[in-house]
Each structure stands twice: as structure tokens, then as C-alpha cells.
PDB file of C-alpha atoms in Angstrom:
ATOM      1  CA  UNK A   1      98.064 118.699  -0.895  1.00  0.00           C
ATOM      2  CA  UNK A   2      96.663 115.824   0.958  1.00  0.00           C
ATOM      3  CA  UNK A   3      98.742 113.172   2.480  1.00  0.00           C
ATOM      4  CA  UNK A   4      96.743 110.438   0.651  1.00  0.00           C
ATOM      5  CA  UNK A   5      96.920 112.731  -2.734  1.00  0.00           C
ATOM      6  CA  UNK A   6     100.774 112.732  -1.861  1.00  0.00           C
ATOM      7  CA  UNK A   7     101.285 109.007  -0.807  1.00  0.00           C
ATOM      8  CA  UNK A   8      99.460 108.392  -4.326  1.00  0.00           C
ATOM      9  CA  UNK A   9     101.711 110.711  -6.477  1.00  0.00           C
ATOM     10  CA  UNK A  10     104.749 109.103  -4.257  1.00  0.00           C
ATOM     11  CA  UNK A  11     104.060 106.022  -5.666  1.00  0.00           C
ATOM     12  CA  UNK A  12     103.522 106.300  -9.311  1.00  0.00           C
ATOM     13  CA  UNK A  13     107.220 107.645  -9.604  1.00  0.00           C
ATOM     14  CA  UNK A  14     108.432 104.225  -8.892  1.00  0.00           C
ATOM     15  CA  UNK A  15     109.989 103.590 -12.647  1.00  0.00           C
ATOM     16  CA  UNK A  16     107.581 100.555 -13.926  1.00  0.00           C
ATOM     17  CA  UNK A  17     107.970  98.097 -17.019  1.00  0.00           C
ATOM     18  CA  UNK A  18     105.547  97.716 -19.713  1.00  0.00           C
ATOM     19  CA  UNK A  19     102.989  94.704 -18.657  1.00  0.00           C
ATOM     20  CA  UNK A  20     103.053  91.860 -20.486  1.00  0.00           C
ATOM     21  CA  UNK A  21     100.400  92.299 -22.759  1.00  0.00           C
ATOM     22  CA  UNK A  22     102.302  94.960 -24.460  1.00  0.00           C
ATOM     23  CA  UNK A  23     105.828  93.825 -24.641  1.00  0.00           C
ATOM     24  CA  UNK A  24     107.329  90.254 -23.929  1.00  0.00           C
ATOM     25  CA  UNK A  25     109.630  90.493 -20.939  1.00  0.00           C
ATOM     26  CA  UNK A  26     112.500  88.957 -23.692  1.00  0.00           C
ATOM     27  CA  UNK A  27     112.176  92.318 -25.725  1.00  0.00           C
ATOM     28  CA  UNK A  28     112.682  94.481 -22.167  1.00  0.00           C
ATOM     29  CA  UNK A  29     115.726  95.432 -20.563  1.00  0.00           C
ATOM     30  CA  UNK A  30     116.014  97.807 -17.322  1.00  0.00           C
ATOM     31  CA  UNK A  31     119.649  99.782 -17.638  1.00  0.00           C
ATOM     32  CA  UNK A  32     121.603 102.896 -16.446  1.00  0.00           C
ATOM     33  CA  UNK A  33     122.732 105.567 -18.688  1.00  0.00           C
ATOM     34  CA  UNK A  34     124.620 108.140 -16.157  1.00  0.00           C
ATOM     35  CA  UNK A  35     122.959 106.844 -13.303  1.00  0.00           C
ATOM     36  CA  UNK A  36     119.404 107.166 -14.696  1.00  0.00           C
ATOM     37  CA  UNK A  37     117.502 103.834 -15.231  1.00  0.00           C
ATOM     38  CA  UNK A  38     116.581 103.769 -18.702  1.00  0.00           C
ATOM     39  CA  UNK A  39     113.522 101.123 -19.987  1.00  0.00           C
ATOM     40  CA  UNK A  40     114.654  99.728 -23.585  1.00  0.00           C
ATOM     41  CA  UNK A  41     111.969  97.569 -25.885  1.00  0.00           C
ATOM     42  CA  UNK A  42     114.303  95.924 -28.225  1.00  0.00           C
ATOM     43  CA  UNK A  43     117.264  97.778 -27.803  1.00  0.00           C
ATOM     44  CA  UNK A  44     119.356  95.556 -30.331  1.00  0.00           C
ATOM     45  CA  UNK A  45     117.556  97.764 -33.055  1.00  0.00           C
ATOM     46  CA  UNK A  46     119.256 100.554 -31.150  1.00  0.00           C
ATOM     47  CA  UNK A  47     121.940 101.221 -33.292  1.00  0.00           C
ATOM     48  CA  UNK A  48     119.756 101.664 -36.318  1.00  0.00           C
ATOM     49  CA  UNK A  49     117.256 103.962 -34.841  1.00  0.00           C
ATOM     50  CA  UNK A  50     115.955 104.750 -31.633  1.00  0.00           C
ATOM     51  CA  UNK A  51     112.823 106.615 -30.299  1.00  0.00           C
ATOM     52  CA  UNK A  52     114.087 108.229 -26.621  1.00  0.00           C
ATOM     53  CA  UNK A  53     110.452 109.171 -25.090  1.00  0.00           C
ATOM     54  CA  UNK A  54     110.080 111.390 -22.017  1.00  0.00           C
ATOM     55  CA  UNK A  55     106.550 110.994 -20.132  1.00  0.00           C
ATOM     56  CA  UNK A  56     103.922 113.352 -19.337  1.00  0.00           C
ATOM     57  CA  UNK A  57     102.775 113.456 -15.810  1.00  0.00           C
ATOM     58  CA  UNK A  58     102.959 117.131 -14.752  1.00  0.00           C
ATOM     59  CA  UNK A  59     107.007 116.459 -13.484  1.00  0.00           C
ATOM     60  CA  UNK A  60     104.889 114.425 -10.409  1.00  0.00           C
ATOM     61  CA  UNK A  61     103.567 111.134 -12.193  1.00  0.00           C
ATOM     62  CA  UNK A  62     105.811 108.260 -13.786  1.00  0.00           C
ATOM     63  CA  UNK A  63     104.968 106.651 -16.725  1.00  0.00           C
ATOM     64  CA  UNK A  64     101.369 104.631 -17.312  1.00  0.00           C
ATOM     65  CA  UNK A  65     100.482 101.530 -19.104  1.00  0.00           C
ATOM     66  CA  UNK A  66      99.210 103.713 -22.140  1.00  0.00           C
ATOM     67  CA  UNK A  67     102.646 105.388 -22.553  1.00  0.00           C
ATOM     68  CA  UNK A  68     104.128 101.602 -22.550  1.00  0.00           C
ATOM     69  CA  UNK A  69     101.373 100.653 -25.241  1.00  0.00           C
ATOM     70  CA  UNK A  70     102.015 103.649 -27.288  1.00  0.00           C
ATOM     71  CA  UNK A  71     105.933 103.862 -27.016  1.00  0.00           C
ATOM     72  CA  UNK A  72     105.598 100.050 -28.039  1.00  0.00           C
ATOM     73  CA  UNK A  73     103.465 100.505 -31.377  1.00  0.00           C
ATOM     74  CA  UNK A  74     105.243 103.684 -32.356  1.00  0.00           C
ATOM     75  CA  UNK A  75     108.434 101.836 -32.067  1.00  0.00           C
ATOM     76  CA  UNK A  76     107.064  98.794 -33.513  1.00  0.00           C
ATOM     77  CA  UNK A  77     106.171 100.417 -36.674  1.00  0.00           C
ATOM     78  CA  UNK A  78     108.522 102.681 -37.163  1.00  0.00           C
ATOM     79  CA  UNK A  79     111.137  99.797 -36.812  1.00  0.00           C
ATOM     80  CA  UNK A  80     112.991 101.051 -34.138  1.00  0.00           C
ATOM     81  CA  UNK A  81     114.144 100.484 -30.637  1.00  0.00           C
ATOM     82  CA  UNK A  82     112.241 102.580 -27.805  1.00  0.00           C
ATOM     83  CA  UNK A  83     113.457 104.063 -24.621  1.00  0.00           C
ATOM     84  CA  UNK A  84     111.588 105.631 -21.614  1.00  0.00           C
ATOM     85  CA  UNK A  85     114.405 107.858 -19.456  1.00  0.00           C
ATOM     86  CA  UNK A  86     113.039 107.307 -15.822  1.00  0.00           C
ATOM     87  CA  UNK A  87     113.863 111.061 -14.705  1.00  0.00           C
ATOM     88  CA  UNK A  88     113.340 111.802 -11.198  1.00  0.00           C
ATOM     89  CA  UNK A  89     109.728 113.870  -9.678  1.00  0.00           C
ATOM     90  CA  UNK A  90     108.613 116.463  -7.487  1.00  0.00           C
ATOM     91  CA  UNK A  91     107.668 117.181  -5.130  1.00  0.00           C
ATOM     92  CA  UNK A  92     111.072 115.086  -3.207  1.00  0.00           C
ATOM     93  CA  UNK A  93     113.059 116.121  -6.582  1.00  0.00           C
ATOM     94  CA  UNK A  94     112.154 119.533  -8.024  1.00  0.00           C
ATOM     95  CA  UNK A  95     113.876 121.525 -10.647  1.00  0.00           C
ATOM     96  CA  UNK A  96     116.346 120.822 -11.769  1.00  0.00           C
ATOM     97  CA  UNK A  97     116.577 116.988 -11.087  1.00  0.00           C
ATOM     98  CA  UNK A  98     114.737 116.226 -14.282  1.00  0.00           C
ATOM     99  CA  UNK A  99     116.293 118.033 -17.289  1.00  0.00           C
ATOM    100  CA  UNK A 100     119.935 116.937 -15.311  1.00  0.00           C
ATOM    101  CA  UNK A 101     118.962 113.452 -15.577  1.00  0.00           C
ATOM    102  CA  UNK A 102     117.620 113.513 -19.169  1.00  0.00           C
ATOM    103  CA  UNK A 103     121.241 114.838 -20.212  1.00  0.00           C
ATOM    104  CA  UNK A 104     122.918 112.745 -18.078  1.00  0.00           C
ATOM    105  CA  UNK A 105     121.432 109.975 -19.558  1.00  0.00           C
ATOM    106  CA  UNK A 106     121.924 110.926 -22.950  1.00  0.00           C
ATOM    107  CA  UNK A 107     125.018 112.318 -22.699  1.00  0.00           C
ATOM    108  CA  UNK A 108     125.870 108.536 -21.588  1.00  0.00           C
ATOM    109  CA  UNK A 109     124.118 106.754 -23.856  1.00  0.00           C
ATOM    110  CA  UNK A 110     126.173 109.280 -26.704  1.00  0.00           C
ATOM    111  CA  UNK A 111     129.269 108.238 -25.282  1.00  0.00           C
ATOM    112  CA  UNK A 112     128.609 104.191 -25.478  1.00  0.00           C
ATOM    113  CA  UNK A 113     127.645 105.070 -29.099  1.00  0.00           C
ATOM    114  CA  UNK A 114     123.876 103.464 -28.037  1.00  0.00           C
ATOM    115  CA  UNK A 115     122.459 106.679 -29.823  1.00  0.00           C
ATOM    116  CA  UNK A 116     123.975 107.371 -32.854  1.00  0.00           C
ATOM    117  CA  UNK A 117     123.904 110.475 -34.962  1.00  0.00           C
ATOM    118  CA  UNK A 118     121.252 110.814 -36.565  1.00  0.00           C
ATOM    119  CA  UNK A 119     119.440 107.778 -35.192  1.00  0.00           C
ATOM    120  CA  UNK A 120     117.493 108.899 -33.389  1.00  0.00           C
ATOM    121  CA  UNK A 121     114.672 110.772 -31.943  1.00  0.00           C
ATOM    122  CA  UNK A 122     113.545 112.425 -28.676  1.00  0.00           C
ATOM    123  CA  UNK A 123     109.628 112.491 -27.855  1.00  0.00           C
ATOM    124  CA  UNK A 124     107.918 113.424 -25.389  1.00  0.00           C
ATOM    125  CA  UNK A 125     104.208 114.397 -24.243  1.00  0.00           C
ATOM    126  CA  UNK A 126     102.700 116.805 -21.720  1.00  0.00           C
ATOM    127  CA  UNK A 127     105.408 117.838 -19.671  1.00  0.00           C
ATOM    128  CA  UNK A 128     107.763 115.464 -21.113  1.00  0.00           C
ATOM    129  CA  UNK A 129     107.246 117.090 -24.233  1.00  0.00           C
ATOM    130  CA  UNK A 130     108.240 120.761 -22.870  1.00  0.00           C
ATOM    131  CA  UNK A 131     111.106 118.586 -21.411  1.00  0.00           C
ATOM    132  CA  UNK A 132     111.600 117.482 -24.522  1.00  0.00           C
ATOM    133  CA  UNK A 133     111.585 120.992 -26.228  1.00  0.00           C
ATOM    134  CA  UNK A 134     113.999 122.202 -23.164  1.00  0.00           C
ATOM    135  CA  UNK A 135     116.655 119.340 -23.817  1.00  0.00           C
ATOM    136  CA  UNK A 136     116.590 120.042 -26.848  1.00  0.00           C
ATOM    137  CA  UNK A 137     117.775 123.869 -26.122  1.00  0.00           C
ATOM    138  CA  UNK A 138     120.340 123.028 -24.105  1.00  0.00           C
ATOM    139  CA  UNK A 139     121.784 120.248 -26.591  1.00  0.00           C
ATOM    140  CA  UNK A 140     121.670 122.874 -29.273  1.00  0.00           C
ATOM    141  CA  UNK A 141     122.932 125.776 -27.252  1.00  0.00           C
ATOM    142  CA  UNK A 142     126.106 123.529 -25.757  1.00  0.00           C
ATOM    143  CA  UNK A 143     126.489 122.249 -29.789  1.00  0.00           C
ATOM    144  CA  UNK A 144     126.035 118.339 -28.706  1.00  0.00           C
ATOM    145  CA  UNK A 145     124.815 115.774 -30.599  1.00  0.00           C
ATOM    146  CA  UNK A 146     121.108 116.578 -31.611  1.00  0.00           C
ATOM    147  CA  UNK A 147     118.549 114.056 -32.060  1.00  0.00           C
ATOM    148  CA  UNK A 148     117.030 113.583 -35.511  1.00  0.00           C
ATOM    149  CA  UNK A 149     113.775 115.531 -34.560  1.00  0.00           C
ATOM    150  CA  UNK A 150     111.672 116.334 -31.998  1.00  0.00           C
ATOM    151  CA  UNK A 151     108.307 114.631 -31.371  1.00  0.00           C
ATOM    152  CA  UNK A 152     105.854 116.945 -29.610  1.00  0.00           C
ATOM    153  CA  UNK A 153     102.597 115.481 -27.796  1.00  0.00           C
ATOM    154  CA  UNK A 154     100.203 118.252 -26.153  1.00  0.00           C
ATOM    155  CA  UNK A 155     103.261 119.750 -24.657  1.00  0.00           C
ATOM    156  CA  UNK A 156     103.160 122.009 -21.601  1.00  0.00           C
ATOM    157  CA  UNK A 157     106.104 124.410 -22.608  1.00  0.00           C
ATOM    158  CA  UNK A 158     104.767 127.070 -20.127  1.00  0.00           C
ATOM    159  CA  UNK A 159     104.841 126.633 -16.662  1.00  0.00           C
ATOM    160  CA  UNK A 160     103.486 130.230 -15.892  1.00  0.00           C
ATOM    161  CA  UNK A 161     100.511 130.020 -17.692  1.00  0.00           C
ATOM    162  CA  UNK A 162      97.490 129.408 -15.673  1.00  0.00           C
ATOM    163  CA  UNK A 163      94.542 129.733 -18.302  1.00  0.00           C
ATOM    164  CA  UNK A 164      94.330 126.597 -18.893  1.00  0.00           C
ATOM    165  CA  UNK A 165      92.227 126.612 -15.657  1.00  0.00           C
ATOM    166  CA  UNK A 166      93.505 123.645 -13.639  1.00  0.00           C
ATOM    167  CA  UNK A 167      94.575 123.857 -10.583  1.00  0.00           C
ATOM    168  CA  UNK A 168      96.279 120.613 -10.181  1.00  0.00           C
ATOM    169  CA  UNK A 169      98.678 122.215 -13.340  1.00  0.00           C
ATOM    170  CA  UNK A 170      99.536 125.227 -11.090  1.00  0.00           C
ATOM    171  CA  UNK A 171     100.129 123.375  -8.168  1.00  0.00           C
ATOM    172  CA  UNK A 172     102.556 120.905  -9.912  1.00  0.00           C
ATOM    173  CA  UNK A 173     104.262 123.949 -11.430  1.00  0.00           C
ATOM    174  CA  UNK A 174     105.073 125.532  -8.151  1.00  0.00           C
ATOM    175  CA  UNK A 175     106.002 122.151  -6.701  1.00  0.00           C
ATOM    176  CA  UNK A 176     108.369 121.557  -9.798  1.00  0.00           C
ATOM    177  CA  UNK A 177     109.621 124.825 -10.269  1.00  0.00           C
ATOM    178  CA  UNK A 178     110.216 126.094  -6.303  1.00  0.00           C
ATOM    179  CA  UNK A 179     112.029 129.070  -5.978  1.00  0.00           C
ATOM    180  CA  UNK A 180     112.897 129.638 -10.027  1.00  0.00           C
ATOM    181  CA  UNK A 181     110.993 131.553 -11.905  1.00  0.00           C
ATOM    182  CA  UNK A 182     108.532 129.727 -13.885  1.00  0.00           C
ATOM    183  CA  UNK A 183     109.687 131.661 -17.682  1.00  0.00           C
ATOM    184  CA  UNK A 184     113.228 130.537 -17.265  1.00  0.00           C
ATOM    185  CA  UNK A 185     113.638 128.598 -20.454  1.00  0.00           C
ATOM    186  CA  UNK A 186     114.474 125.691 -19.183  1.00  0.00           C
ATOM    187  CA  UNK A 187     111.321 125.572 -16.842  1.00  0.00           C
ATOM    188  CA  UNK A 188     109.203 127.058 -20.095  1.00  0.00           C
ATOM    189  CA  UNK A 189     111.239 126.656 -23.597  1.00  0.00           C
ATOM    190  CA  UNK A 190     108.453 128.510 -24.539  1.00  0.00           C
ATOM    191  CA  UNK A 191     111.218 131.528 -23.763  1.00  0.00           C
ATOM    192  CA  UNK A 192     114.247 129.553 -24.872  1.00  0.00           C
ATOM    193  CA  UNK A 193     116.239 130.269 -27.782  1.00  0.00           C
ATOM    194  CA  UNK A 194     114.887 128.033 -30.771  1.00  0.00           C
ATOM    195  CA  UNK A 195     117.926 128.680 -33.307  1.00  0.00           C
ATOM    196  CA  UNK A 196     119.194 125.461 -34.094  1.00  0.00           C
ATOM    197  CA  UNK A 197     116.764 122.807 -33.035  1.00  0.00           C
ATOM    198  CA  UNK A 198     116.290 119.991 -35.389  1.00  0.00           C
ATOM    199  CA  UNK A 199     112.870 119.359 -37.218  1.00  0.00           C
ATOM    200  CA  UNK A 200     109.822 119.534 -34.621  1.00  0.00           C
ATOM    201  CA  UNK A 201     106.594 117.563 -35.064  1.00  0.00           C
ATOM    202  CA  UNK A 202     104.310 118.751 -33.293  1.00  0.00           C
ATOM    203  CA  UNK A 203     100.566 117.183 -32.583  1.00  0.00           C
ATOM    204  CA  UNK A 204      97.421 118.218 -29.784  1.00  0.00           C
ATOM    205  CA  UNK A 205      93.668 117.665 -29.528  1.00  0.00           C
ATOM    206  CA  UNK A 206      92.348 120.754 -30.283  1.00  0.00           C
ATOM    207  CA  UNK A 207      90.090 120.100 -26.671  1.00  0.00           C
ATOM    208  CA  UNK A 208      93.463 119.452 -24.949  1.00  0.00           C
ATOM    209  CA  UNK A 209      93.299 121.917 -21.897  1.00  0.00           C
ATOM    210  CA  UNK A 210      96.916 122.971 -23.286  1.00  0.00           C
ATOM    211  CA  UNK A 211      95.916 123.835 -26.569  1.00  0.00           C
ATOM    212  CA  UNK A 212      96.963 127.577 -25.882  1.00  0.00           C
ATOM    213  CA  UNK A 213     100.861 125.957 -25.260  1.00  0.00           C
ATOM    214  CA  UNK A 214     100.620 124.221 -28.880  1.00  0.00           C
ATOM    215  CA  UNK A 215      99.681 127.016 -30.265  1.00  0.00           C
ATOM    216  CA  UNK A 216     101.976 129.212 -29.012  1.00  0.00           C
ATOM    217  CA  UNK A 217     104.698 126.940 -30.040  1.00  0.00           C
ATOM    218  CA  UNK A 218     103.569 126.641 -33.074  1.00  0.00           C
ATOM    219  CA  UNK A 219     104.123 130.271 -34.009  1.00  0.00           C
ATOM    220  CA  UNK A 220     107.528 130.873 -32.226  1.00  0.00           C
ATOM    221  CA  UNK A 221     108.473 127.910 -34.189  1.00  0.00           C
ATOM    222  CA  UNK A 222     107.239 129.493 -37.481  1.00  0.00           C
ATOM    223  CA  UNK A 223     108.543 132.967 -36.466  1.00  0.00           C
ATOM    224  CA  UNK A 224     112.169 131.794 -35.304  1.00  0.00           C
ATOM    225  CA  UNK A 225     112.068 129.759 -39.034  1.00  0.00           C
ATOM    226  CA  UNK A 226     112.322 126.494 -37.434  1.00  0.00           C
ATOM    227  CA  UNK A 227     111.571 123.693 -39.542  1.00  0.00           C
ATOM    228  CA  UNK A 228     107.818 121.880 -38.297  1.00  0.00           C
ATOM    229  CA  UNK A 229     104.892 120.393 -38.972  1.00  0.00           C
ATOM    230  CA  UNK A 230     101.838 120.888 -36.290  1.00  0.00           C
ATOM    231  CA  UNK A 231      98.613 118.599 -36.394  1.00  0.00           C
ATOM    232  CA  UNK A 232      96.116 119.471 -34.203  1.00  0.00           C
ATOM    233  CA  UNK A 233      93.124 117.113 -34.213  1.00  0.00           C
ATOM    234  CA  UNK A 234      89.426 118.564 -34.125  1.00  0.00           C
ATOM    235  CA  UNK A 235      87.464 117.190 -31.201  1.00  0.00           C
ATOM    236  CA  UNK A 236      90.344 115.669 -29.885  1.00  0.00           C
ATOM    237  CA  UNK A 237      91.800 115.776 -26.164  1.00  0.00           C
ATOM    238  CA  UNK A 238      94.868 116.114 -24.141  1.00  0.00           C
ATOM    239  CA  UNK A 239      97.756 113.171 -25.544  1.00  0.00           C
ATOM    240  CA  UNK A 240      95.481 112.345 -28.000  1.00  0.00           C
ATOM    241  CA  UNK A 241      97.693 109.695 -29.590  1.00  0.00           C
ATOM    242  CA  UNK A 242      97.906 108.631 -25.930  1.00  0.00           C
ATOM    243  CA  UNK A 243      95.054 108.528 -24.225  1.00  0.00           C
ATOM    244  CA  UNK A 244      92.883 108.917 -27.224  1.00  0.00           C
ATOM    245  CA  UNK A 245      90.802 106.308 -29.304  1.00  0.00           C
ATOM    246  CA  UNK A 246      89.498 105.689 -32.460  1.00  0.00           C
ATOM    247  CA  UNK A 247      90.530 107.281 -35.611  1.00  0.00           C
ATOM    248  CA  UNK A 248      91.837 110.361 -34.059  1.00  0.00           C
ATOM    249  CA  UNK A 249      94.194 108.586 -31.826  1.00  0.00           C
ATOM    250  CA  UNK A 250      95.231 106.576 -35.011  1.00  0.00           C
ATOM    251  CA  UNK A 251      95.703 109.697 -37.214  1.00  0.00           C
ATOM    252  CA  UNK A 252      98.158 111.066 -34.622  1.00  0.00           C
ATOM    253  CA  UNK A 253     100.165 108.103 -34.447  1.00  0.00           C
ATOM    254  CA  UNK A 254     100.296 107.850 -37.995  1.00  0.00           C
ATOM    255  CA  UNK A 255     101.464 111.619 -37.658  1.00  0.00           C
ATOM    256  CA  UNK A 256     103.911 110.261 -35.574  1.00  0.00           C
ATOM    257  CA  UNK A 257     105.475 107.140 -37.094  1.00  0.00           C
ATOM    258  CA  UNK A 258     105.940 109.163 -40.425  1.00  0.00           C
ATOM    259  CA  UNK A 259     107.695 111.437 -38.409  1.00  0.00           C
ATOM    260  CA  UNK A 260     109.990 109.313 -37.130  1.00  0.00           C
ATOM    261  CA  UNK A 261     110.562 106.988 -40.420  1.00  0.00           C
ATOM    262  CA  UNK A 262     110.993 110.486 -42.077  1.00  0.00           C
ATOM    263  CA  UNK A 263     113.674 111.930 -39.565  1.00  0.00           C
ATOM    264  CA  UNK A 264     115.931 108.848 -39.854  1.00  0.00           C
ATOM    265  CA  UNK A 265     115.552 107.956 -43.682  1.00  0.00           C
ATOM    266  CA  UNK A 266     113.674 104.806 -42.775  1.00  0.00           C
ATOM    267  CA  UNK A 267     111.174 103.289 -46.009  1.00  0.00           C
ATOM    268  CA  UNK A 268     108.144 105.452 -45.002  1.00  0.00           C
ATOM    269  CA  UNK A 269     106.042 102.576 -46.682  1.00  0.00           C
ATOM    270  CA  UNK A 270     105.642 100.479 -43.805  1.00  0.00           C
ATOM    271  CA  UNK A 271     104.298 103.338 -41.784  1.00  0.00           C
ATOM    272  CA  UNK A 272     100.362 103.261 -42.198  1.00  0.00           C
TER     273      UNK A 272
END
């Protein structure tokens, strides 16, 4: 990796704020939860339902200004408060510096009775997603409080796959993973244990260079009898609800926010 390519990745980790065309700086507030800084748009609605969202970035990006505009509208419409977990990145933190924050943090914000039981909901996309999905393992596994459901965007739940044919992918997964191997479940929950885990929504372009991850999930999910839905979008690419536009884009997010009204017993009627 180039030292410019590096500098680059280096600085999109700094944890950012969503600009001010998506989100008033009165609805945003910067915290810690177990050390890890934590985003919140309107966290006052925290307590009646709250959408926790891990971003994609292949474990070396931070957040962008589309994840801000799309954590803001799914919250938005859902009616409930948003927050972005600012877990640390390889290549200077590599596994497993980003599933330890994640827990940290919610372990924390469990314990300040932030998230409630059955308030809320974890999301993630890309590899936040097959954070997400890994998380979620662990929280079932250790018999902690669970989120709601799971919301699944284009997740990359397997970190040893390389047919996806990018390069950029396998070289993140190396830097990430290090000296673990890349099928230990909580690299690729692909492998993990599934008993347990609360609904899963799942959506994908069905041109997203992970398709083959979705896919895969999809059936484990239906062999292991895990409740799910999966929605994968013709002609659509990677984080479609994302990165996407026009009516696919706003089919996913639909997808989405009736997830999420769903999972907490919110008045689905607001949704569309």
C-alpha cells in the first residue's frame, strides 16, 4: 500500500459529524459509551427507540456523508433516535479493536439504561454489517441484552472469500484480520453459531460485488431456522439504500424503516 493510499485511509478514520445539511448541530451530540465516542441525532428519543448503526468501510474507512444522510432519514422516519459507534480501524488497530469497542460501547450504553430492551436496533452495512452479524453472536452466545433485530446492508460476513474479485477487499482483510484466521466467527459470522439471534433483515443490490456473502447468509439463516426477511434489489449495487438512487435506493429504505417500526412495535403507518 502506498504511503499516499495510507495517509488517505489514515484520515477518513477521524470520527466526523453529519454536515449541516443533514442534521442541525442542536439535534447532534458527540459522547462516550465505554470509552468509544458515540454520534447521537436526537438522542432524547433514545429511550423510546434507537437505531445503533455500524459503518461500512472495509474495517479501514470511517463513516461518509451518505451514511450521515441515510442514518438521518431512516431514523427520521422510523421515529427514532440514531447512533453511529465510532469503532477504531486498521491498519494502526486490527482485529480485535473493533468488535471490543462495539461491546464496550453497548455494554455501556445497557448499563446507563440509554438502550433499552427491546428498543432498539443494531444496523450495519458492508463490513459494519458482518460486524453487525458478529456482535450479534457474541451478545447471544454471552446471553446479554439483544437488540430488537438486526439490519443487514450488503454485508461482508466473509473475510476469506476472495471471488468477489477485488483486491482492495483482500488487502483490507489481511490488514484487519493479521495473524487470525480469516473463518473465525468473529472475523466471518458467516461460521458463527446463529441459534438465538433476533429477527435479521437483510437487503443487497443484486450487482453488489458481495452478493455471494448475502446469499450465503441468507441460507444459513434459513437453514439454522432463524427468523428473516432478505430483499435483494435487481440491477442494484453495493449499499444500495446507501449509495444508491432512485427508486431502488427508496425501496430499500422503505425495506428498512418497516423493519425497524416492525421490530419495536412502532405504528408502521408512518413508514412509506
Amino acid at each position: 500500500m502506498s504511503l499516499v493510499r495510507t495517509l488517505r485511509i489514515l484520515a477518513s478514520q477521524r470520527p466526523s459529524t453529519p454536515p449541516r445539511d443533514i442534521a442541525a448541530p442542536s439535534r447532534v451530540r458527540r459522547r462516550r459509551h465505554g470509552q468509544v465516542p458515540v454520534t447521537w441525532l436526537d438522542q432524547e428519543l433514545a429511550g423510546a427507540a434507537t437505531i445503533v448503526h455500524l459503518h461500512g468501510g472495509a474495517y479501514l474507512r470511517g463513516e461518509s456523508p451518505q451514511t450521515w444522510s441515510w442514518l438521518e432519514e431512516i431514523a427520521r422516519r422510523s421515529g427514532a433516535a440514531g447512533a453511529m459507534i465510532h469503532y477504531r480501524l486498521a491498519p494502526r488497530h486490527p482485529f480485535p479493536a473493533a468488535i471490543e469497542d462495539v461491546l464496550h460501547a453497548l455494554d455501556a450504553m445497557s448499563h446507563a439504561a440509554i438502550l433499552r430492551p427491546g428498543r432498539w436496533v443494531l444496523s450495519g452495512d458492508g463490513a459494519g454489517a458482518g460486524l453487525a452479524l458478529a456482535v450479534a453472536q457474541v451478545l447471544a452466545e454471552k446471553g446479554h441484552d439483544a437488540p430488537a433485530a438486526l439490519l443487514l446492508e450488503s454485508p461482508w460476513a466473509d473475510l476469506s472469500r476472495e471471488e468477489h474479485g477485488l483486491d482492495e477487499l483482500s488487502t483490507a482483510a489481511r490488514l484487519y484480520a493479521g495473524a487470525v484466521p480469516a473463518t473465525d466467527p468473529r472475523l466471518s459470522p458467516l461460521y458463527g453459531a446463529l441459534a438465538g439471534l433476533p429477527p435479521v433483515h437483510l437487503v443487497t443490490g443484486a450487482r453488489d460485488e458481495l452478493i455471494g456473502d448475502s446469499r450465503s447468509l441468507d441460507r444459513v439463516l434459513t437453514d439454522a431456522g432463524v427468523e428473516h426477511e432478505y430483499l435483494e434489489i435487481p440491477e442494484a449495487p453495493h449499499a444500495v439504500a446507501i449509495r444508491g438512487e432512485g427508486p431502488a435506493s427508496q425501496r430499500a429504505r422503505r425495506f428498512q424503516i418497516a423493519a425497524v417500526r416492525g421490530a419495536l412495535g412502532m405504528d408502521a403507518g408512518t413508514a412509506h
